[in-house]
Coordinates of C-alpha atoms and ligand atoms in Angstrom, one line a residue:
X1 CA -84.0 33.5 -115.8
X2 CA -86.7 35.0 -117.7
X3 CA -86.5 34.6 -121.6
X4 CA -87.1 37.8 -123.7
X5 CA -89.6 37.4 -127.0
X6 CA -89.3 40.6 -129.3
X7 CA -92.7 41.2 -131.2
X8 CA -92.1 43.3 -134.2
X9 CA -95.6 44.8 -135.3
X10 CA -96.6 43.9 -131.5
X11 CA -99.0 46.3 -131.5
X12 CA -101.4 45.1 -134.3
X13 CA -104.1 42.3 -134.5
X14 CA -102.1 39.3 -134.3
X15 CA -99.2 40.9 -132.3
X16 CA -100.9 42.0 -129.6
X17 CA -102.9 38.9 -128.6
X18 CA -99.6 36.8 -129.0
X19 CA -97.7 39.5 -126.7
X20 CA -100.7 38.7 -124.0
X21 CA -100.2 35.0 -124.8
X22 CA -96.5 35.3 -124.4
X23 CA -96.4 37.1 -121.1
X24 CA -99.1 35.2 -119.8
X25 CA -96.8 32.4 -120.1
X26 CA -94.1 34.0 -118.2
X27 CA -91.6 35.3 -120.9
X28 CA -90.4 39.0 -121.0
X29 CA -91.8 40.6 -124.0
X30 CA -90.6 43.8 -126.0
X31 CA -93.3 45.5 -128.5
X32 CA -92.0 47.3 -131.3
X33 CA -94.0 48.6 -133.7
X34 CA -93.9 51.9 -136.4
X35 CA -97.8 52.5 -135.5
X36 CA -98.4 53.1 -139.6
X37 CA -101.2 50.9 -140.0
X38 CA -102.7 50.8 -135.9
X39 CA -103.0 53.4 -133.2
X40 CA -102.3 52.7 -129.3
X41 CA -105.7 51.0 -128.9
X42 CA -104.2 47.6 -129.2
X43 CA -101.0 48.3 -127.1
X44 CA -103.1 50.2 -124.3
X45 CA -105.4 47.1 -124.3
X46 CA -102.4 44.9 -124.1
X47 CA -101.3 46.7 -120.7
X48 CA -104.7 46.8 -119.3
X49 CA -105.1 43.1 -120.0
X50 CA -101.5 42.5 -117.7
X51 CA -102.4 45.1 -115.4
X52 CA -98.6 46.7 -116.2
X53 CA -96.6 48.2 -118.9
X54 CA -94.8 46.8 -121.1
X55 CA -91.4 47.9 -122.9
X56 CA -92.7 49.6 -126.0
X57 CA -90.1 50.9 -129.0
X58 CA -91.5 52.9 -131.9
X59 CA -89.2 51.8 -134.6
X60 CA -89.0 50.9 -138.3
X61 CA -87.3 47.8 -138.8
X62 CA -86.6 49.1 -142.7
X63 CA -84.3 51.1 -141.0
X64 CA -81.5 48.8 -140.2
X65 CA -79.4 51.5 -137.7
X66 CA -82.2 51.3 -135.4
X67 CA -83.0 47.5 -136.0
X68 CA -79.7 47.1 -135.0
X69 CA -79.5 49.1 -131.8
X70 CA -82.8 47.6 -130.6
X71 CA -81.0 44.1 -130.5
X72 CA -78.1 45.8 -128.6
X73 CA -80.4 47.5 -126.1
X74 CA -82.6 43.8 -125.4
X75 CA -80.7 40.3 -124.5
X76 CA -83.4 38.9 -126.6
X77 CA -83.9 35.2 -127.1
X78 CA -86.6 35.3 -130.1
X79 CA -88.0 37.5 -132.5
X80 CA -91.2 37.1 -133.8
X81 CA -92.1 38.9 -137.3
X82 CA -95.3 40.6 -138.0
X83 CA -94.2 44.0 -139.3
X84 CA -95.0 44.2 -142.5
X85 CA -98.0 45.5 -145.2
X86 CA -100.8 42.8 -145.1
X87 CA -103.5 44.4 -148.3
X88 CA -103.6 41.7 -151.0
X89 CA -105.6 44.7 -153.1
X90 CA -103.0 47.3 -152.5
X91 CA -100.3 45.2 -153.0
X92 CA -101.3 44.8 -156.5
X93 CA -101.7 48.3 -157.2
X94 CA -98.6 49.4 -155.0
X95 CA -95.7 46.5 -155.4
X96 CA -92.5 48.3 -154.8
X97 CA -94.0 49.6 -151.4
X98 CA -95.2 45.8 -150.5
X99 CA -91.5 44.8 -152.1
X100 CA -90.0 47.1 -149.8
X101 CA -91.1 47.2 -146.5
X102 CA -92.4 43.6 -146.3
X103 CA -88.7 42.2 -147.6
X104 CA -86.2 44.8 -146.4
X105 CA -88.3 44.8 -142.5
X106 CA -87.4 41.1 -142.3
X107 CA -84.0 41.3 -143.9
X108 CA -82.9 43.2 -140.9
X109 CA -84.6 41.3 -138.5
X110 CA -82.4 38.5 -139.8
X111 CA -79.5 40.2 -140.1
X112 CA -79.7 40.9 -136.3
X113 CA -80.6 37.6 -135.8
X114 CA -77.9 36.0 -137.1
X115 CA -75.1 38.5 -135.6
X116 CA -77.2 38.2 -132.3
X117 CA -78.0 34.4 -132.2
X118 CA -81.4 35.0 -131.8
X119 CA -84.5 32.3 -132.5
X120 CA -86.8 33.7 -135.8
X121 CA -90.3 33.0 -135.7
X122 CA -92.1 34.1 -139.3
X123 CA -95.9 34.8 -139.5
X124 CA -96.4 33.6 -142.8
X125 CA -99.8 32.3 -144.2
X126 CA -102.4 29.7 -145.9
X127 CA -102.2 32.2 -149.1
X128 CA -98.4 30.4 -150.0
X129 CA -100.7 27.2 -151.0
X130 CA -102.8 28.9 -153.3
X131 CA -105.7 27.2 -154.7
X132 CA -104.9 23.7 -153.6
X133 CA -105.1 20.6 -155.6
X134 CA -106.0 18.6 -152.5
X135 CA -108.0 19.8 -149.1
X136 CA -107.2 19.6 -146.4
X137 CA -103.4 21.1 -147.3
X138 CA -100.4 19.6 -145.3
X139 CA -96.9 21.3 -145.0
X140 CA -95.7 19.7 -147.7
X141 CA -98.5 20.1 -149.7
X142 CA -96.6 21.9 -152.9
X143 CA -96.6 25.9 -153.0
X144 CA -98.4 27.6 -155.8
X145 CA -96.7 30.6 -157.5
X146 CA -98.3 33.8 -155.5
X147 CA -101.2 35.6 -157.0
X148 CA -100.5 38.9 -155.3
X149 CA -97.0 41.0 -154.6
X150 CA -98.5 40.5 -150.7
X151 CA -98.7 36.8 -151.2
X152 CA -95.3 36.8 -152.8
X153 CA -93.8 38.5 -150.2
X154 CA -94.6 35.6 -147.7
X155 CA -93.5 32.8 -150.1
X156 CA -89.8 35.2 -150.3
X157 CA -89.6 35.7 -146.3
X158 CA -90.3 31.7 -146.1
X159 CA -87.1 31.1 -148.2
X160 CA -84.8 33.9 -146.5
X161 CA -85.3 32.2 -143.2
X162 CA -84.9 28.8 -144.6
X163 CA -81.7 29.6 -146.2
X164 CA -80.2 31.9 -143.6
X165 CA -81.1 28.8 -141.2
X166 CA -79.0 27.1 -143.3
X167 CA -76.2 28.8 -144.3
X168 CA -75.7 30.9 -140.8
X169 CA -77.1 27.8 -138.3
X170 CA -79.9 29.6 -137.4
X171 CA -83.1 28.4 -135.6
X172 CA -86.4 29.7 -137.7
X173 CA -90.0 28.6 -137.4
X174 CA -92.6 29.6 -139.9
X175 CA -96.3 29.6 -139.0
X176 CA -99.0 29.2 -141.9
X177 CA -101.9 31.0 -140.2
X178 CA -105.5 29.7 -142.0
X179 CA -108.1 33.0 -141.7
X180 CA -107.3 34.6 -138.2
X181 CA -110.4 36.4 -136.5
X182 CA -112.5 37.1 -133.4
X183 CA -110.9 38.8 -130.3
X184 CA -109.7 38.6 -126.9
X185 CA -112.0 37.5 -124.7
X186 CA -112.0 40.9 -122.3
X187 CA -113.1 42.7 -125.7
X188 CA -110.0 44.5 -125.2
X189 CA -107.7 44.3 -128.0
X190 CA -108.8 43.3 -131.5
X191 CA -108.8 44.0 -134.7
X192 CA -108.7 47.7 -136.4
X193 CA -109.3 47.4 -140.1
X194 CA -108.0 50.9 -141.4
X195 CA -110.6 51.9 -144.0
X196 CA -113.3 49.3 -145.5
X197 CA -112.1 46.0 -144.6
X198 CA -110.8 43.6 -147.0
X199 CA -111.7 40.4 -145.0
X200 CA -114.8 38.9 -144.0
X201 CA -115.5 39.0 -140.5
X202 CA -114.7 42.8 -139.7
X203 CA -116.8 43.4 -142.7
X204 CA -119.9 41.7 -140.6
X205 CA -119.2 43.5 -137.8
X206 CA -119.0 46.7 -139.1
X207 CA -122.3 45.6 -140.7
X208 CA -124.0 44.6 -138.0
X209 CA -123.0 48.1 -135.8
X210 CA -124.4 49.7 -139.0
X211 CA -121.0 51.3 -140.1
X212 CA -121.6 49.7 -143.5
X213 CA -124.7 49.2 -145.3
X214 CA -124.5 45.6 -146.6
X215 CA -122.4 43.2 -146.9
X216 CA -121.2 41.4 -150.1
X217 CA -121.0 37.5 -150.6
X218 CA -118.8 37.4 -153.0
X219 CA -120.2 34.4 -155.1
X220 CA -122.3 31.8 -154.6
X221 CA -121.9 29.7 -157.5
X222 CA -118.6 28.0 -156.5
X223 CA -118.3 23.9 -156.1
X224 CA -118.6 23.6 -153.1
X225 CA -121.9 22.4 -150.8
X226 CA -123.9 25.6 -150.6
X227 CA -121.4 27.4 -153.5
X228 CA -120.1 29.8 -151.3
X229 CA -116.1 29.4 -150.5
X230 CA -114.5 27.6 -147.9
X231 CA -111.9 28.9 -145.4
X232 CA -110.3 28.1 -141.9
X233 CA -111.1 30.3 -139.6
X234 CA -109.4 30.0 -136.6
X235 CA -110.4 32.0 -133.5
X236 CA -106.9 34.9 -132.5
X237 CA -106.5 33.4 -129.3
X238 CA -106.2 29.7 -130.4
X239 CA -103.4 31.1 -132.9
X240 CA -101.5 33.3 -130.3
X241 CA -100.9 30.1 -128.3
X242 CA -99.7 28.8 -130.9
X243 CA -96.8 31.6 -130.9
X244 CA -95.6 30.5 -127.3
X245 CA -95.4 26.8 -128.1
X246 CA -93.4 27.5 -131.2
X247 CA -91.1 29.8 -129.3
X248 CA -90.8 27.6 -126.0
X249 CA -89.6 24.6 -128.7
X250 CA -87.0 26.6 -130.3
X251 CA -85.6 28.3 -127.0
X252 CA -85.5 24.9 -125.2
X253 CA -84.0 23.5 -128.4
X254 CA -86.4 20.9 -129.1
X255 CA -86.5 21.2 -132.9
X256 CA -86.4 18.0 -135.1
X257 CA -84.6 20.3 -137.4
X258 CA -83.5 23.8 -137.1
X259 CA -86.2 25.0 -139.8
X260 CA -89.9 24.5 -139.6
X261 CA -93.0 25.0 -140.9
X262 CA -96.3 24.4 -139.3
X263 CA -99.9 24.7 -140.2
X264 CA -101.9 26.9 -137.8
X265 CA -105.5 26.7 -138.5
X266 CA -108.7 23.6 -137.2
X267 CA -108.8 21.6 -139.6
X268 CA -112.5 22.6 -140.4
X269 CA -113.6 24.1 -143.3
X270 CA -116.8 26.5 -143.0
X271 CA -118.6 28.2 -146.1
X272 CA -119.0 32.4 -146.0
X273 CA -122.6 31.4 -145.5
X274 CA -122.6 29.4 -142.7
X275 CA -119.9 31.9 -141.1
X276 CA -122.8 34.3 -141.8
X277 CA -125.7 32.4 -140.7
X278 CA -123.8 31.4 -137.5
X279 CA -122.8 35.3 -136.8
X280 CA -126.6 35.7 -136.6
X281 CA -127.6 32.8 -134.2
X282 CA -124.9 33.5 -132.2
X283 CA -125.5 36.9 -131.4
X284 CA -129.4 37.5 -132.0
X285 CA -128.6 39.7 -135.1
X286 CA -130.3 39.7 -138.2
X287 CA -127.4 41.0 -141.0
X288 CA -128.1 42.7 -144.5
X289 CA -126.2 40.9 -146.7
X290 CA -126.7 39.7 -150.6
X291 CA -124.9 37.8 -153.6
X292 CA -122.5 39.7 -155.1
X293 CA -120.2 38.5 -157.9
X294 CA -116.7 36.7 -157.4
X295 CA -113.5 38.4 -156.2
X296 CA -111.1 38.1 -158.4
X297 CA -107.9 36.3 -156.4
X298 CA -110.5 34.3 -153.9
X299 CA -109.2 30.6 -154.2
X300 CA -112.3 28.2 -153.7
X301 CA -111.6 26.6 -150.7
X302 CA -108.3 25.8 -148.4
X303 CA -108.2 24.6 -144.6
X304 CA -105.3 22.7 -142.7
X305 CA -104.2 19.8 -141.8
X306 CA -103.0 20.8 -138.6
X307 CA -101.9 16.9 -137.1
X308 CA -98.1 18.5 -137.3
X309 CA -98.7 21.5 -135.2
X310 CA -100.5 18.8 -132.9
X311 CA -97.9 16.4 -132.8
X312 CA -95.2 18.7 -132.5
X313 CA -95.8 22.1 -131.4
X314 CA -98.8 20.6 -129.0
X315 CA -101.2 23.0 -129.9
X316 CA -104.6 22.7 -130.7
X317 CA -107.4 25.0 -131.7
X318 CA -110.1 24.6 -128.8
X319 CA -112.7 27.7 -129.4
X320 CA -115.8 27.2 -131.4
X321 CA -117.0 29.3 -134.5
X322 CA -119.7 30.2 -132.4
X323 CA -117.7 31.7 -129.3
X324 CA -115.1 33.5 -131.7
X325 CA -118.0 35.0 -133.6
X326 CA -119.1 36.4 -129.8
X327 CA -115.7 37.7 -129.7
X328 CA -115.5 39.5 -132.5
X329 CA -119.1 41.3 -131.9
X330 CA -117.9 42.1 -128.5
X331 CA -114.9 44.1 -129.3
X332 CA -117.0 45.8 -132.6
X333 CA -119.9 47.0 -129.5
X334 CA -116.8 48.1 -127.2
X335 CA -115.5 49.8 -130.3
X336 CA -118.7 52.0 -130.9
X337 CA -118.8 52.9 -127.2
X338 CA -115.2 54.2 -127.2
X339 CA -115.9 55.8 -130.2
X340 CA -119.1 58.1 -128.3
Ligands
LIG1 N1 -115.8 37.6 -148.4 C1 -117.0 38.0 -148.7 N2 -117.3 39.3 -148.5 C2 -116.5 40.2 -147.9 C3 -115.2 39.7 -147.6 C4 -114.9 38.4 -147.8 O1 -117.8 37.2 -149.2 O2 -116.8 41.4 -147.8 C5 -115.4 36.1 -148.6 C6 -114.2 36.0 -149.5 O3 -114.7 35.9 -150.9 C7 -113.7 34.6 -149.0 C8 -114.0 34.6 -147.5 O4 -115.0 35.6 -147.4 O5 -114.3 33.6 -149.7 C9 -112.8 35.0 -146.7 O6 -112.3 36.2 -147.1 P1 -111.2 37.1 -146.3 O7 -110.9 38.3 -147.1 O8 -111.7 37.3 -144.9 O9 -110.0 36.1 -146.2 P2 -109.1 35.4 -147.4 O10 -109.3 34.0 -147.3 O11 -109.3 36.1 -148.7 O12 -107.8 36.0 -146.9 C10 -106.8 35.2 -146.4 C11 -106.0 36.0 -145.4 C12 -105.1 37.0 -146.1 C13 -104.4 36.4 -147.2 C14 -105.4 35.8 -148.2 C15 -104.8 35.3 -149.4 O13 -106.8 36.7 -144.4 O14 -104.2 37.6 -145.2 O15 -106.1 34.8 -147.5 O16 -105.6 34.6 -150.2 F1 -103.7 37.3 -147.9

């Protein structure tokens, strides 16, 4: 029998290449989504990829009525958790909205979980470590206190599904993703920054397309080898497969323990410049760009350890900077032909 994987926020970035991943692997997947921060570019991308529709449910999971009946319509085996606000700038300015929706959304998704009996797969992220003492950062490398209400929120939702594991013997997984980017291969789902983006690599794109004018490197004079900060960037497709090894271990019951936390990133830190000098060779393009002062909030430098995920999930990153940095200018080109 065919297991059934619901993807709340299925229809954003990160969603919708684990919901290819997922039924590419043969499970039954159910997208639900509100659509406030995407459009049906992602879910119409997702169905073109399959060649079939999928079961799609516009829903609110802050509204626990209709949280609630989606788990009675769907026998489903695991939930995965993406629907939620994901602006570290906004949050700051607009805490009770990040408060709200980020924490009540996954209250109800465990709520149903537990009455239902159903596997809880958290997309949490790198930003729980904070600036690090020590690179690379392991699981149990310690949590700093958050610097934004966004960041917060994933340190909270960590410790609801731990304790709800605990207390209700639950099965919960929580995946640190590193910096997330390119696209699907077929240039047909990616991701759809609403507004100027916040994070690096859309910001190149939309440079290089010329929907913005130049980009800012937000400091150069950090300690590091050529002073600009260093991140994990770990190509979308590497981390959706990381989804259906997470979920295949907790629906076959092959956890050590019933809650876990894994690193999902390469292990391989890269500067902003090289990620920019590489976005260059890569695709023949010649980017405006110049030195701009700090951003307040950027830690220095953070990558994974990812041996756990390795030994445990076995799951590895395999795509190169380079061919995720193809990617990602493949689905901005396919963008600005939709778009004429
Ligand atoms: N950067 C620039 N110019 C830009 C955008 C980013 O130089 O226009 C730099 C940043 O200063 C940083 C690096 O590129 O050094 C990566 O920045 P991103 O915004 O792409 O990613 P972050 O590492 O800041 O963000 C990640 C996750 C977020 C998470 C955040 C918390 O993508 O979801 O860590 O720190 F909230």
């Amino acid at each position: 029998m065919k297991k059934t994987v619901l993807v709340s926020g299925g229809a954003g970035f990160i969603g919708s290449h684990v919901t290819v991943e997922l039924s590419q692997a043969g499970y039954d997947v159910v997208i639900a989504d509100n659509m406030s921060n995407c459009d049906e570019t992602n879910y119409k991308g997702v169905c073109a990829i399959l060649g079939r529709q999928l079961p799609f449910e516009k829903i609110d999971f802050c509204d626990a009525a209709a949280a609630n009946d989606l788990f009675n319509r769907y026998k489903i085996d695991a939930v995965i958790h993406f629907a939620a606000f994901k602006a570290v700038g906004e949050s700051v300015e607009q805490p009770l909205m990040y408060y709200k929706n980020n924490l009540d959304s996954f209250l109800n998704v465990l709520e149903c979980a537990r009455v239902h009996g159903t596997n809880v797969l958290f997309s949490s992220s790198a930003t729980v470590y904070g600036e690090p003492d020590e690179t690379p950062v392991t699981e149990t490398s310690p949590r700093k206190p958050a610097t934004s209400p966004y960041g917060n929120t994933k340190q909270m939702c960590e410790d609801f599904l731990r304790d709800c594991v605990a207390a209700y013997g639950m099965h919960g997984i929580a995946l640190r993703y590193f910096n997330p980017i390119g696209a699907h291969p077929s240039a047909l789902i990616g991701e759809l920054p609403r507004g100027i983006p916040n994070n690096l690599v859309p910001f190149i794109t939309q440079t290089a397309i010329g929907k913005r004018e130049c980009l800012n490197i937000f400091g150069d004079d950090y300690p590091t080898p050529d002073g600009t900060c260093l991140r994990d960037y770990i190509d979308i497709t590497d981390l959706a497969k990381a989804h259906v090894c997470a979920v295949t271990r907790m629906i076959e019951g092959k956890m050590d323990e019933p809650y876990e936390i894994f690193n999902i990133g390469t292990g391989r830190p890269v500067s902003v410049l090289e990620l920019v000098n590489s976005f260059e060779r890569v695709n023949g393009i010649k980017l405006n760009y110049r030195i701009a002062p700090r951003r307040p909030g950027d830690v220095t430098a953070v990558w994974a350890d990812p041996t756990l995920a390795q030994q445990k999930l076995g799951w590895k990153a395999v795509r190169s900077v380079d061919e995720t940095l193809a990617s990602a200018w493949a689905w901005e080109k396919r963008l600005a032909e939709a778009a004429e």
